[in-house]
Coordinates of C-alpha atoms in Angstrom, one line a residue:
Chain E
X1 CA 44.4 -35.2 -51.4
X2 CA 44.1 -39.1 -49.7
X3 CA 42.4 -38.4 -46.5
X4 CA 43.9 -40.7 -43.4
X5 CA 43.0 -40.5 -40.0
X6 CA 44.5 -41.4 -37.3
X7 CA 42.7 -41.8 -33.8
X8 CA 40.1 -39.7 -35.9
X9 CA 42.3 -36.9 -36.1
X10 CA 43.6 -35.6 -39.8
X11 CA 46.5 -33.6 -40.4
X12 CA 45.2 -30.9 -43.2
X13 CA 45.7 -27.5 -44.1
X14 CA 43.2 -25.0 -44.1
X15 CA 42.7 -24.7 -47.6
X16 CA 42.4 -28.6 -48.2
X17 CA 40.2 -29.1 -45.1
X18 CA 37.4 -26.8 -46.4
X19 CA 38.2 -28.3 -49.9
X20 CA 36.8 -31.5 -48.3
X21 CA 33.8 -29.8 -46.7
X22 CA 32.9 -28.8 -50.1
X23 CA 33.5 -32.4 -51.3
X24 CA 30.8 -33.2 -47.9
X25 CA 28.6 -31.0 -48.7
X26 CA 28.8 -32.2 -52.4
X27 CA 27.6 -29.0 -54.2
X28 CA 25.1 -28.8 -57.5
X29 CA 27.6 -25.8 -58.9
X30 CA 31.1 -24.6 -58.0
X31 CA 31.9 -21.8 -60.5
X32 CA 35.7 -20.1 -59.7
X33 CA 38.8 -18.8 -60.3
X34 CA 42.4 -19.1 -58.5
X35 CA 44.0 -17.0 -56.7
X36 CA 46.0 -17.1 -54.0
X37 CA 46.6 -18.2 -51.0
X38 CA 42.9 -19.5 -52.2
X39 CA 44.3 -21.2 -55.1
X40 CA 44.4 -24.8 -53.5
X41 CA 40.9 -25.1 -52.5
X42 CA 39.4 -25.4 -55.8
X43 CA 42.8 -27.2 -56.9
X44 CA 41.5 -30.1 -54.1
X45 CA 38.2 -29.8 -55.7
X46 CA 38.6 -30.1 -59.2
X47 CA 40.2 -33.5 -58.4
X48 CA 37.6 -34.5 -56.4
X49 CA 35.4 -33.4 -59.4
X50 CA 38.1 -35.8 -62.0
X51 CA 37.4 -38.1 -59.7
X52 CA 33.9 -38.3 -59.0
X53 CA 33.7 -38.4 -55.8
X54 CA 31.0 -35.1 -56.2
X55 CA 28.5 -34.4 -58.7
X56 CA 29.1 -30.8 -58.8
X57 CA 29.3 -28.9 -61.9
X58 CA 32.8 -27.2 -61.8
X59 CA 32.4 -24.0 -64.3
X60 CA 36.1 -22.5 -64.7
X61 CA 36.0 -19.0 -65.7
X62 CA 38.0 -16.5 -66.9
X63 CA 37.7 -14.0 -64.1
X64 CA 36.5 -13.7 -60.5
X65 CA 33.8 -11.3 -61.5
X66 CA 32.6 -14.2 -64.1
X67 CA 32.7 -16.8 -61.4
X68 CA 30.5 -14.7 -59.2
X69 CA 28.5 -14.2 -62.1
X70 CA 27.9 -18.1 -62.9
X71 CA 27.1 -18.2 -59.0
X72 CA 24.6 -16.1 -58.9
X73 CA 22.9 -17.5 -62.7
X74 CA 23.6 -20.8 -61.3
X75 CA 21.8 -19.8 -57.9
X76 CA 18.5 -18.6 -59.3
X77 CA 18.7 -21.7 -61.3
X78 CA 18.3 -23.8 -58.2
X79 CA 21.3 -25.1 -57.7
X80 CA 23.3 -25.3 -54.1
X81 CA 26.3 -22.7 -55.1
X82 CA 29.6 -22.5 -53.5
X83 CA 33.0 -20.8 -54.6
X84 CA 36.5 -19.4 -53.0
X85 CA 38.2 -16.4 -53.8
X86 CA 41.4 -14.3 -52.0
X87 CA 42.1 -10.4 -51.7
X88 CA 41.8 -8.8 -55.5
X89 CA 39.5 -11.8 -56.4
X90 CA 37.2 -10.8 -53.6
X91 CA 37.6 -7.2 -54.9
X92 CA 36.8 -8.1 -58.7
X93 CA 33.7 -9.9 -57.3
X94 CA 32.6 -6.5 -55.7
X95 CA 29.8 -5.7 -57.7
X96 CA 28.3 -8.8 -58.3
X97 CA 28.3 -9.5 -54.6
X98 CA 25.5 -7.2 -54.2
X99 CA 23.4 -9.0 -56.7
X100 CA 23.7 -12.2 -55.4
X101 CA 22.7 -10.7 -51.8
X102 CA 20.2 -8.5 -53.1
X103 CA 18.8 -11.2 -54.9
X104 CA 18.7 -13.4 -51.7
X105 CA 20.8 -16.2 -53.1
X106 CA 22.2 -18.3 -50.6
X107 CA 25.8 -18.9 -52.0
X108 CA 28.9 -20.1 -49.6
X109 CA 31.7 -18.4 -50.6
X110 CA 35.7 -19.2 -49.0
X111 CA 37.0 -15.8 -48.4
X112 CA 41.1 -16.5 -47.3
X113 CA 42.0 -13.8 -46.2
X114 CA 44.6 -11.6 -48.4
X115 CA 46.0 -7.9 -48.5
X116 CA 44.4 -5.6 -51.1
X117 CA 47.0 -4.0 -53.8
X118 CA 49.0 -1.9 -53.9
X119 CA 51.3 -2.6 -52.9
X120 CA 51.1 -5.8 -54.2
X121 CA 51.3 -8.5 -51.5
X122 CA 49.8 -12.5 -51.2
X123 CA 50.1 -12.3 -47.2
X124 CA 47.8 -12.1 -44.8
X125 CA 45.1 -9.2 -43.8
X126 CA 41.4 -8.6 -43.8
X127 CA 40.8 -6.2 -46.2
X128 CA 39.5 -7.9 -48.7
X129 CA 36.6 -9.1 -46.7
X130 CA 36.1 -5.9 -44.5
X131 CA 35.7 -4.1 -47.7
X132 CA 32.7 -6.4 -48.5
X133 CA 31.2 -6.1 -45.1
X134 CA 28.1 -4.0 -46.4
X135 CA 27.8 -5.7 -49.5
X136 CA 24.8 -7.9 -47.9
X137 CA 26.6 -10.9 -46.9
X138 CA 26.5 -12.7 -43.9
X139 CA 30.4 -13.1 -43.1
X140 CA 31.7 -15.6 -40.7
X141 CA 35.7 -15.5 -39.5
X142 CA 37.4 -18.6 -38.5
X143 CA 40.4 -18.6 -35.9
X144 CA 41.5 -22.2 -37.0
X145 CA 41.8 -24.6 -39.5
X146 CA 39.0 -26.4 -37.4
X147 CA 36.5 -24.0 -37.3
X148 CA 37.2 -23.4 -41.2
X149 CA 35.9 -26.2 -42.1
X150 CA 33.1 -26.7 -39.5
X151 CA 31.9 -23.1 -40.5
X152 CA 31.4 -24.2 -44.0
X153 CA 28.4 -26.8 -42.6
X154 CA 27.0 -23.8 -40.7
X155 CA 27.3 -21.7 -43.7
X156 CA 25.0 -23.4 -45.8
X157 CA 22.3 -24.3 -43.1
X158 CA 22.4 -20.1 -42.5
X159 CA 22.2 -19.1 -45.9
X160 CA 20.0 -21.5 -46.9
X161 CA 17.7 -20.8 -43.9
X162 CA 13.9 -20.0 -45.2
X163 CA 14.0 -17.1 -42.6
X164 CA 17.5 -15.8 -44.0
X165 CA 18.3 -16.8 -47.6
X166 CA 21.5 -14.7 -47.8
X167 CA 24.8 -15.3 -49.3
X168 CA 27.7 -16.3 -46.8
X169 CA 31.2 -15.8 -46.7
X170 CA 33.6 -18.2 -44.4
X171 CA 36.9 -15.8 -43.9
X172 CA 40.2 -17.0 -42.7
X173 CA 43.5 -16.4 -42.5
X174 CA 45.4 -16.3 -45.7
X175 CA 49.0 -18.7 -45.3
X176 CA 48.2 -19.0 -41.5
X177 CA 45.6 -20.9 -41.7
X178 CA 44.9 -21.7 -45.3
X179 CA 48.6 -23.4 -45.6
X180 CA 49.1 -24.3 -42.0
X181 CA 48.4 -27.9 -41.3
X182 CA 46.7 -28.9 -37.7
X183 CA 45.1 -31.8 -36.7
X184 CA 41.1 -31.9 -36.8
X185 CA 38.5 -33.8 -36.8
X186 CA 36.0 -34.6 -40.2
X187 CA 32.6 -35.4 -39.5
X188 CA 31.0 -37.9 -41.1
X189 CA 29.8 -38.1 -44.6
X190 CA 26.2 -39.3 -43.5
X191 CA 26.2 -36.7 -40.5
X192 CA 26.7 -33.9 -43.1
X193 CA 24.3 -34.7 -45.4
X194 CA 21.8 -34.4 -42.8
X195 CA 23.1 -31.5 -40.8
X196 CA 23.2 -29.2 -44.2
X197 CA 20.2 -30.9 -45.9
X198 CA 18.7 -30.7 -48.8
X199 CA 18.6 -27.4 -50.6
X200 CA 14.9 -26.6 -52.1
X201 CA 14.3 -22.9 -53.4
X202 CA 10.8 -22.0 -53.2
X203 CA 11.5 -20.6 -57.0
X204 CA 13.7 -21.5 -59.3
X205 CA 14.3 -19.8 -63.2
X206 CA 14.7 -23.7 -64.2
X207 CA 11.0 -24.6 -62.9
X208 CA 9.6 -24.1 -66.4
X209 CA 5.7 -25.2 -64.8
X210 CA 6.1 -21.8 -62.9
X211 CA 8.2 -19.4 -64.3
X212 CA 9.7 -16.1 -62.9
X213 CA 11.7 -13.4 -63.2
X214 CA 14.9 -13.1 -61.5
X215 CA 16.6 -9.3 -61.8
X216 CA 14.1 -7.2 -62.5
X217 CA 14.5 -3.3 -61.9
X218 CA 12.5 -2.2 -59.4
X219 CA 12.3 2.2 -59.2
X220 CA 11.6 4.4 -56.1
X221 CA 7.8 3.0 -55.1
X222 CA 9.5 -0.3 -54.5
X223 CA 13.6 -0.5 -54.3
X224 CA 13.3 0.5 -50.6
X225 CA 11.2 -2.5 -49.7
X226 CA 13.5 -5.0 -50.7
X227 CA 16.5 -3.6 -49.1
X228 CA 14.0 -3.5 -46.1
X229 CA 13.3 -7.1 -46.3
X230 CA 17.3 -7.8 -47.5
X231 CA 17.9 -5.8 -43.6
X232 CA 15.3 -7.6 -41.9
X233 CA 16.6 -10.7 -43.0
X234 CA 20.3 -9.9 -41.9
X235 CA 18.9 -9.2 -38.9
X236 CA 17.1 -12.9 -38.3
X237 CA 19.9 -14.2 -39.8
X238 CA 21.8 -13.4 -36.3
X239 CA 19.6 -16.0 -34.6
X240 CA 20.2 -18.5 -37.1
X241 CA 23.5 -18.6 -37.0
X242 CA 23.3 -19.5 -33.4
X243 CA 21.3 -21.8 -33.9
X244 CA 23.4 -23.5 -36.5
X245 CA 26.4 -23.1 -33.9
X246 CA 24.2 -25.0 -30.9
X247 CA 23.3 -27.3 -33.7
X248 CA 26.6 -28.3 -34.7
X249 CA 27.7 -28.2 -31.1
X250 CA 25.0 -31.2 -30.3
X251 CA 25.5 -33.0 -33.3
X252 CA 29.5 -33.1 -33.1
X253 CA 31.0 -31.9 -30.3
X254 CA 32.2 -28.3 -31.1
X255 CA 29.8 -25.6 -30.1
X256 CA 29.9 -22.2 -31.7
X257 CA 28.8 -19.1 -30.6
X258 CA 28.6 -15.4 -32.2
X259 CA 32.2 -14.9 -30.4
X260 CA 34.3 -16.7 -28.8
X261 CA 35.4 -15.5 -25.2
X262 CA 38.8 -16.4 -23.5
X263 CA 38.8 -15.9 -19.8
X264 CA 36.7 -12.6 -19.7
X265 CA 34.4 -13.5 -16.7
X266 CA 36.5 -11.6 -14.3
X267 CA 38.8 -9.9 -16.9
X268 CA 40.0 -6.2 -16.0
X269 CA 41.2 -5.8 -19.5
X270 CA 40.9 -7.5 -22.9
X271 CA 41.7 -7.6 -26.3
X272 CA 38.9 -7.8 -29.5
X273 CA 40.7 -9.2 -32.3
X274 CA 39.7 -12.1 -35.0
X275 CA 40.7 -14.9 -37.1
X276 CA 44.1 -16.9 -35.8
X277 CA 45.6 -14.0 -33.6
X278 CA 43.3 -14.6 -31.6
X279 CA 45.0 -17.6 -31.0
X280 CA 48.0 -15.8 -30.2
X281 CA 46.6 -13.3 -28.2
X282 CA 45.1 -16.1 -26.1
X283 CA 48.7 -17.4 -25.2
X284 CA 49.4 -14.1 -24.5
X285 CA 46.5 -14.2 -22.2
X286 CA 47.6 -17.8 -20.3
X287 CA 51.1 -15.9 -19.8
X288 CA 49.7 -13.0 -17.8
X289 CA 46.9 -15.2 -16.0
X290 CA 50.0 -17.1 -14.7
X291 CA 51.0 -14.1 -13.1
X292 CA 47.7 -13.2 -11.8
X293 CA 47.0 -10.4 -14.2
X294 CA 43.3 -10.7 -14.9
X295 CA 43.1 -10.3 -19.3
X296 CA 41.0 -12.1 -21.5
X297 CA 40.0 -12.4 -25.7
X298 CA 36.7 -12.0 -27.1
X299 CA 36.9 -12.9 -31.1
X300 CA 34.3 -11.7 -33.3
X301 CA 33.0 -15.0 -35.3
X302 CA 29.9 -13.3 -36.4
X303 CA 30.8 -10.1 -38.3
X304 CA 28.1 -9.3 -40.3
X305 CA 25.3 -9.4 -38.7
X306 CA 27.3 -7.6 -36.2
X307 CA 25.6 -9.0 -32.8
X308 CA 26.2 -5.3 -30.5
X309 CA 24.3 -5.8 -27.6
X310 CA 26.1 -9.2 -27.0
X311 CA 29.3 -8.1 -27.4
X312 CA 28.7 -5.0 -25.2
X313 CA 27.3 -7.5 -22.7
X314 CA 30.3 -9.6 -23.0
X315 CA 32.5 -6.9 -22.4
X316 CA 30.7 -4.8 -19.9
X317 CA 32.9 -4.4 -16.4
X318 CA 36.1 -4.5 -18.2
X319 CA 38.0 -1.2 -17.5
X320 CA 39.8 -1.3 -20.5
X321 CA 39.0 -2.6 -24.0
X322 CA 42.1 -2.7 -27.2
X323 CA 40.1 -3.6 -30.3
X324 CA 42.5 -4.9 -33.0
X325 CA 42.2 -5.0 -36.6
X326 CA 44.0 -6.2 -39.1
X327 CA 42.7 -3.7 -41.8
X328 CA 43.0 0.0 -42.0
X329 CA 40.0 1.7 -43.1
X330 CA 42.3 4.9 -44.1
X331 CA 40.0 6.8 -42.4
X332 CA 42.1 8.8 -39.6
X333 CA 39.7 7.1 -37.3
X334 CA 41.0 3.6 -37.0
X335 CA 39.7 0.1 -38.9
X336 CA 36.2 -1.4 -38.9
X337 CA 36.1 -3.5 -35.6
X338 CA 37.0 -0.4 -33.6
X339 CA 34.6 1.2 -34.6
X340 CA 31.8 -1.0 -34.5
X341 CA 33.0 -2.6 -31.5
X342 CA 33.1 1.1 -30.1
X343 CA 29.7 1.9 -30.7
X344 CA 28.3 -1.1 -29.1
X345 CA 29.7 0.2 -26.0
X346 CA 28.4 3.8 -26.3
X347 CA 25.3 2.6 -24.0
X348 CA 26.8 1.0 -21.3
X349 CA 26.2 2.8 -18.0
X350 CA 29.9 2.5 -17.1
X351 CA 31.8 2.8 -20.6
X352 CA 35.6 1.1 -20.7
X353 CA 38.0 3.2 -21.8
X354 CA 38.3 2.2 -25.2
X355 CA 41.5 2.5 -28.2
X356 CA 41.9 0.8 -31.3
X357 CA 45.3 -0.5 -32.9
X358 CA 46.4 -1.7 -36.3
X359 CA 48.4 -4.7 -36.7
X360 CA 49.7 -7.2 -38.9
X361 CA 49.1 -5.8 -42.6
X362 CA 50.3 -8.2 -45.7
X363 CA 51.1 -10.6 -43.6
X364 CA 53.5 -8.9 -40.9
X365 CA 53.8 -11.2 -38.0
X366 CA 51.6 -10.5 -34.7
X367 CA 53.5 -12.3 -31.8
X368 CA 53.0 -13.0 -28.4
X369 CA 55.5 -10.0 -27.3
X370 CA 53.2 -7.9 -29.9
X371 CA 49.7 -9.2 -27.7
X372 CA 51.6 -8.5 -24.5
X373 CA 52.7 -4.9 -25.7
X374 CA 49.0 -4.3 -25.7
X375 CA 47.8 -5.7 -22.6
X376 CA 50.9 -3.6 -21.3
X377 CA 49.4 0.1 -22.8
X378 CA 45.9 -1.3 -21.5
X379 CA 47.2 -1.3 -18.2
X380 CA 48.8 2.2 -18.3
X381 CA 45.1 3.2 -19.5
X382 CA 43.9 1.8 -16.4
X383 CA 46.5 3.2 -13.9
X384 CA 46.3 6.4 -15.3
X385 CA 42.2 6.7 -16.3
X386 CA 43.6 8.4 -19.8
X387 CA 44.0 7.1 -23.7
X388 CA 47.2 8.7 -24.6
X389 CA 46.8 7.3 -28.4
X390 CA 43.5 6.3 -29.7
X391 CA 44.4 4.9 -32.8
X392 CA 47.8 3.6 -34.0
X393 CA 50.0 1.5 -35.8
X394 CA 51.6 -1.6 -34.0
X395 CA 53.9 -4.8 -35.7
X396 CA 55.7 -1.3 -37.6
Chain Y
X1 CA 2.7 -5.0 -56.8
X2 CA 0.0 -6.2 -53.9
X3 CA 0.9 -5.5 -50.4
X4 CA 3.8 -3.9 -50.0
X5 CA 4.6 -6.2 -47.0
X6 CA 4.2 -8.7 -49.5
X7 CA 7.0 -8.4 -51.9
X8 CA 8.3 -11.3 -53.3
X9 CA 11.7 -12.0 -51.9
X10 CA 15.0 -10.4 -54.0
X11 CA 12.8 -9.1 -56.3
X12 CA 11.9 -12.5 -57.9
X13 CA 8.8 -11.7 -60.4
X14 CA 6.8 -14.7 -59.3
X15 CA 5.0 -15.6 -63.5
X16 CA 5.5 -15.1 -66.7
X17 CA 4.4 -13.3 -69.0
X18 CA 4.7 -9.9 -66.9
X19 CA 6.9 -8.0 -69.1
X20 CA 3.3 -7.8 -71.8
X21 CA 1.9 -5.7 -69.2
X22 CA 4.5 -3.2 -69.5
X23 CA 4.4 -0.8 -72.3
X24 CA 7.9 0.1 -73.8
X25 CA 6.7 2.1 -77.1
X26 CA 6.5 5.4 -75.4
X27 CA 10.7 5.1 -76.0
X28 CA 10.5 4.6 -79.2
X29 CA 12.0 7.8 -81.7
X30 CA 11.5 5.6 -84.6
X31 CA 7.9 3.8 -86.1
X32 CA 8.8 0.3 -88.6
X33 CA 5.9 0.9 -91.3
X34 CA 5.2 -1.8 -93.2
X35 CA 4.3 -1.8 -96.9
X36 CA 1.7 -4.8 -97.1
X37 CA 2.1 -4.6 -101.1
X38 CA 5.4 -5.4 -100.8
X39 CA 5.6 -8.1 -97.8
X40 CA 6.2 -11.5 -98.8
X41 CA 5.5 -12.9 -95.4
X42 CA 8.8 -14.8 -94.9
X43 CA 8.3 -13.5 -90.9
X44 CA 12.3 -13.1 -90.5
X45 CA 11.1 -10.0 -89.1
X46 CA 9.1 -12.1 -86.5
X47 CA 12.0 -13.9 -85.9
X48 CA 14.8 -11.1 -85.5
X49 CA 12.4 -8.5 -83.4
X50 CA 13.9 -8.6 -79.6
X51 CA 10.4 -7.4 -78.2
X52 CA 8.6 -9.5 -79.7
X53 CA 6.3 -6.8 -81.6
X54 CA 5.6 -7.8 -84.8
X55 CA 2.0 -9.5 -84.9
X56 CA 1.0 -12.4 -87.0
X57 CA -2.3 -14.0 -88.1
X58 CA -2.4 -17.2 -89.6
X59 CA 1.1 -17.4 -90.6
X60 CA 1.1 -13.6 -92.3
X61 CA 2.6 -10.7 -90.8
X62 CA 0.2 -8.2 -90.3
X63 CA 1.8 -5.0 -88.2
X64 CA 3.3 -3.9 -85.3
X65 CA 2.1 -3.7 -82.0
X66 CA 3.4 -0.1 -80.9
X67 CA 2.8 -1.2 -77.2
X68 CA 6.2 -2.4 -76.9
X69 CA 8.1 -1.7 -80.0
X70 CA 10.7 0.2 -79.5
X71 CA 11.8 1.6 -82.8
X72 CA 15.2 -0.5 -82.8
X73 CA 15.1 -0.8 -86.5
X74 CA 16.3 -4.3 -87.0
X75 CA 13.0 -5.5 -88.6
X76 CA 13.6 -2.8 -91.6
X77 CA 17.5 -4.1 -91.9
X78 CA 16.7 -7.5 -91.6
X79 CA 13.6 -7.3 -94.2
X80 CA 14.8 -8.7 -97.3
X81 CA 17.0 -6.9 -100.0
X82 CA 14.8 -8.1 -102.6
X83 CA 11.5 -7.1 -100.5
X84 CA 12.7 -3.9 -97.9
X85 CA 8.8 -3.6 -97.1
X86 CA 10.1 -2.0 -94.1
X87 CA 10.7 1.5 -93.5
X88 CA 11.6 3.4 -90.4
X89 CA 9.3 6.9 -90.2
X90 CA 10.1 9.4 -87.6
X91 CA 7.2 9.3 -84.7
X92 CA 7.6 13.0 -85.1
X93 CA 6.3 13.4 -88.3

């Protein structure tokens, strides 16, 4: 794709925005396979590859599980890895997502965001990526095209962070954000080279003057060690990433935190939700302020780590809390952020009341009247001092 | 392993040459015997053995090393037709 701007600003879509950031960051290996709504990302960056505008090796595969699979070979090797995958692809990658964590390789993976089959469905929800949230990688959601791309810079500083070394996934919204096209800024070729830097394993299976072993088995008197030092490392790795955000911030402008917050200082009720309905949510929000409701958003940016105490600092005061996920964990008991986000809270002195809701699966729209529907029940919760429904369904 | 605060990160075995400290014979069901009479010391038995066990001085086979053999049997199928110095013995017997 030709890249104009105008007044700095370029028109892209989220797909071919962190195309380009790949392009930037100008990778040693990409290895993948298409899928969509993924598909276009390494279309964009194959050309770029044609072209030679990068000097990345582009290895195309016959599966996602084989494009995880160069990743990781190519990783150990000593190369700076990145790839993109969607929903099944994500899903096929499963098992070799744990080896490329559990061998601390710092690959960048593009997660946009698709439903899991079956039904079969290319639309929009998160749980391909919530079902890799304990698979060891660091995962970072993105509410706009924007932040997609900026999060791929941060991405590679995090995983590639001597204190972390841990593979990270960039998640956003399948079609809504990977085929949406909004105006953003590009930093500077020079400015990203520096920002990401340059990528020097301390070992490498291509260092034939020392060589190692990658992949060894390791039995009871030592497994638990390394997952102590994989945990450890997820836990720095929170740190890091703020860093990275500050960082960026300094360097161009657009600071990022471990969440975002929308108007919560003096909020009475909010919503938790990620990725671009938070966006929606905060219109939502701007409506009610106008008529002097106090509501406010915090978005999760920072999954995995999942930074609790912040969060439950964040949202301490607020009567009442709707957590909303666009993922079912089938469980009876609600989906993944409303749980976690629940249990931050459980120490709190004065606990919010506290439900979960469902919304948006395959791609079903989440509107404004949908956000204000919620901020409506959280209301009732706060009138009345009761949860009728703790978990449901909304968007049905 | 040293420290156990001190593992090498992911697991990464830091040289080479590790794997010769770790025997692999006690798996082994089958023995290679080889009949020196017989051997013509073409070493395609060096070549085709995946652990590395067959042991040569000089440019001449000269045995096993039942450290790390594993009894796979590919040195007796790959010892030539002509030759078949190579049998496989039961470790039983």
């Amino acid at each position: 794709m030709a890249i104009t701007m105008t007044k700095g600003q370029v028109g892209l879509t989220g797909n071919s925005a962190v195309a380009y950031a790949m392009k930037q960051i100008n990778p040693d290996v990409c290895a993948a396979y298409p899928i969509t709504p993924s598909t276009a990302i390494i279309e964009d960056f194959s050309g770029y590859v044609a072209d030679g505008a990068v000097e990345t090796e582009l290895i195309t595969v016959e599966s996602e599980h084989s494009a995880m699979s160069a990743c990781i070979g190519a990783s150990a090797a000593g190369a700076r890895v990145m790839t993109a995958t969607s929903s099944q692809g994500l899903a096929l990658m499963w098992e070799m997502l744990y080896i490329a964590s559990g061998m601390r390789l710092p690959i960048v993976l593009a997660n946009v965001n698709r439903a899991l089959s079956a039904p079969i469905n290319i639309h929009c929800d998160h749980s391909d990526s919530m079902g890799a949230r304990d698979a060891g990688w660091i995962q970072i959601y993105s509410e706009t095209v924007q932040e997609a791309y900026d999060n791929m810079f941060q991405a590679v500083r995090i995983a590639e962070n001597s204190n972390v070394l841990l593979p990270v996934m960039v998640c956003f919204d399948g079609f809504i954000t990977s085929h949406a096209i909004e105006n953003i800024s590009l930093v500077d070729d020079a400015e990203v080279k520096d920002f990401v830097g340059e990528y020097n394993p301390a070992t490498m299976l291509l260092n034939t003057d020392n060589p190692v072993t990658y992949g060894a088995m390791t039995l009871p008197d030592t497994y638990i060690e390394f997952k102590h030092q994989q945990s450890q490392a997820m836990s720095r790795s929170k740190d890091i990433a703020l860093e990275a955000g500050k960082e960026f911030g300094k360097r161009f402008g657009r600071e990022y935190g471990l969440f975002d917050s929308y108007r919560l200082e003096d909020a009475e009720v909010a919503i938790v939700i990620m990725n671009s309905a938070a966006g929606t949510t905060k219109v939502a929000v701007d409506e009610l302020r106008k008529q002097g409701k106090k509501v406010g958003v915090l978005r999760p940016r920072l999954f995995r780590p999942f930074p609790f105490r912040e969060i439950a600092n964040a949202l301490k005061g607020i009567k009442a809390i709707a957590i909303l996920d666009r993922v079912d964990s089938m469980n009876d008991f609600g989906g993944p952020l409303f749980n976690e986000v629940r249990s931050a809270l459980y120490d709190l002195e004065t606990r919010p009341k506290v439900f979960g809701r469902i919304y948006g699966l395959g791609g079903r729209d989440y509107k404004v009247k949908d956000a204000l529907g919620v901020f409506d029940e959280l209301y009732k919760v706060v009138e009345t001092g009761k949860i009728d429904t703790l978990t449901k369904y909304i968007t049905l | 392993m040293e420290k156990k605060n001190n593992f090498p990160l992911g697991g990464v075995i830091p040289k080479g040459g590790t794997a010769h400290d770790y025997s692999t014979g006690g798996w082994r069901k089958l023995r290679p015997v080889v009949d020196k009479d017989k051997c013509t010391n073409c070493l395609i038995c060096w070549v085709m053995c995946p652990d590395s066990a067959v042991i040569t001085e000089d440019g001449k086979m000269v045995g096993f090393d039942l450290e790390h053999c594993k009894g796979c049997g590919i040195c007796a199928v790959e010892c030539p037709d002509k030759v078949k110095a190579i049998k496989m013995e039961q470790e039983a017997e």
